[in-house]
Steps between C-alpha positions, in 0.01 A plus 500: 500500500378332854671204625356237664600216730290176397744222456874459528471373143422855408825644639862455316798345626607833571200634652469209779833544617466906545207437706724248724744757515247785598330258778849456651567872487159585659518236784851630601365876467176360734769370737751777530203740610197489272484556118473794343126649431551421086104453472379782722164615349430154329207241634452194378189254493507166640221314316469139652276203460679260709607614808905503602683591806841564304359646205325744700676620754840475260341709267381757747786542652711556229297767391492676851907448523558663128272800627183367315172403612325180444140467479344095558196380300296247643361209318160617533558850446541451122405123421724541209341413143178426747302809596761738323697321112869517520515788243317733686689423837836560325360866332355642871774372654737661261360815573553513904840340535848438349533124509286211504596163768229185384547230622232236307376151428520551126796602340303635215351781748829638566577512137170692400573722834816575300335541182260747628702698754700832424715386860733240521373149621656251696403150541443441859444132390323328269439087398730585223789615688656705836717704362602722842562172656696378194749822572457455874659165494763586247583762738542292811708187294704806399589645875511119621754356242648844381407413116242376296682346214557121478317476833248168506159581658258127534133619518268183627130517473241666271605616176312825591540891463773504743703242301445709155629758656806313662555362151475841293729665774682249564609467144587869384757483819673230361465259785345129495151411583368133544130459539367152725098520386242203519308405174292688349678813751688600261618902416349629177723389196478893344686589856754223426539586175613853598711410780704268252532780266652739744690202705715452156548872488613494851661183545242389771303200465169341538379113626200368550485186701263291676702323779552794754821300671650533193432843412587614844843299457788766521304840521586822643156598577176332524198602484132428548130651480145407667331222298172647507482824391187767534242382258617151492285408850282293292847252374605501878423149560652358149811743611569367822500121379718644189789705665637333820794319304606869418486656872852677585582275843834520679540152262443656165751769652803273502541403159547886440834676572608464840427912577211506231244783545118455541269777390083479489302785388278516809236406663609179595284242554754312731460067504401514171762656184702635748628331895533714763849342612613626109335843533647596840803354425836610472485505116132689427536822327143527561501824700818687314286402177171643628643836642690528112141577350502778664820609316430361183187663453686834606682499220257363270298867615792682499552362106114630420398746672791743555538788271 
């Protein structure tokens, strides 16, 4: 039976932390030489509607450094569920390659892609959730801290895909994660509800708070994402007047731990969620995190599509 990679709430306890383990063994392989060839012969299709600098080139890369090839999809080539329904896409697809990459507005396209496929699917990134990120970043609190359990992670801003995934991950690893989120910003109470169920499994936690001071107060980590997302250009104005109070500042900094880490996502949009002083200072992770998709993902290919 095909396995897909949709949503860290799909994957066991178990399952997250032998892809953590595979990511570290691939990125010290990469950097004692170059990994070994494990998907020569394979190609994989990178099916995007949104455009990405890390997804893309991550991805790509990844495939050329396990021996694969990679194959990118334009927006307009397919116009998925436009000029061609997501069925069909997944079935032609299926028949040309050995893995399918989308990255999407709506999380339901993924899912169908993985409904109709005879490949493995990955979700690139959908409004639902970003689950390759969601690894990524347990990855690089992992080599940062050396552990993931107990750890406290404060995520200020939207209560967006990023977050669910932060919370889903987050929780299945046993550490702590507090959520600072306007009003009406809030992450989806089905993701919360899951993320409690595995944080009492694991003996993690979740919070959800509205004063960021206070949720920042005492983290290891903390963590932020754009306001305005793609798709959203039409809130932009509403956002901007909304989110300020939550932007991570060199202020909002101190009432972490005294050595806390700062991770973003990327891109950046610097002066507004994010300073530049914070970003390019001596505590962003920002980079470290960014080049750990690349690992991540290697193992999350390495899981699929090697036979």
């Amino acid at each position: 039976m095909k396995k897909d990679f949709l949503s860290l709430a799909d994957c066991t306890i178990d399952e997250v932390r032998s892809l953590l383990d595979l990511a570290v063994t691939l990125k010290a392989e990469l950097r004692a030489g170059g990994n070994k060839p494990r998907l020569s012969g394979k190609a994989l299709a990178m099916v995007f509607q949104k455009p990405s600098l890390r997804t893309r080139v991550s991805f790509e890369m990844g495939m050329i450094q396990l021996g694969g090839r990679a194959l990118y999809i334009a927006p307009d080539e397919i116009k998925l569920g436009q000029r061609e329904s997501v069925p069909d896409v997944a079935r032609v697809l299926s028949r040309y390659v050995d893995g399918i990459m989308a990255r999407v507005f709506a999380h339901s396209d993924v899912v169908t892609l993985a409904q109709w496929a005879s490949v493995p699917v990955i979700n690139g990134l959908s409004d639902y959730t970003h689950p390759c990120q969601g690894l990524t970043d347990l990855l690089t609190v992992q080599e940062k801290l050396g552990r993931l359990q107990g750890v406290t992670l404060t995520y200020v801003g939207d209560g967006n895909n990023v977050l669910h995934s932060l919370l889903l991950g987050g929780a299945k690893t046993g550490m702590h994660i507090v959520a600072a989120t306007p009003t009406g910003y809030d992450p989806l109470p089905e993701v919360v509800r899951l993320a409690e169920a595995d944080a009492a499994r694991t003996g993690g936690s979740v919070r959800l708070l509205r004063d960021p001071r206070e949720a920042v107060a005492g983290a290891d980590v903390v963590y932020t994402d754009t306001w305005i997302s793609m798709g959203q250009e039409a809130e932009s104005a509403e956002r901007r007047k909304v989110f300020p109070p939550y932007q991570l500042n060199s202020q909002l900094l101190a009432h972490a731990k005294p050595n806390a880490g700062v991770m973003h996502d990327l891109p950046a949009y610097r002066g507004y969620e994010i300073t530049d002083e914070v970003a390019d200072g001596p505590q962003s992770w920002l980079f470290d995190q960014a080049e750990n998709r690349l690992h991540a993902q290697k193992a999350i290919l390495v899981q699929l599509l090697e036979r």
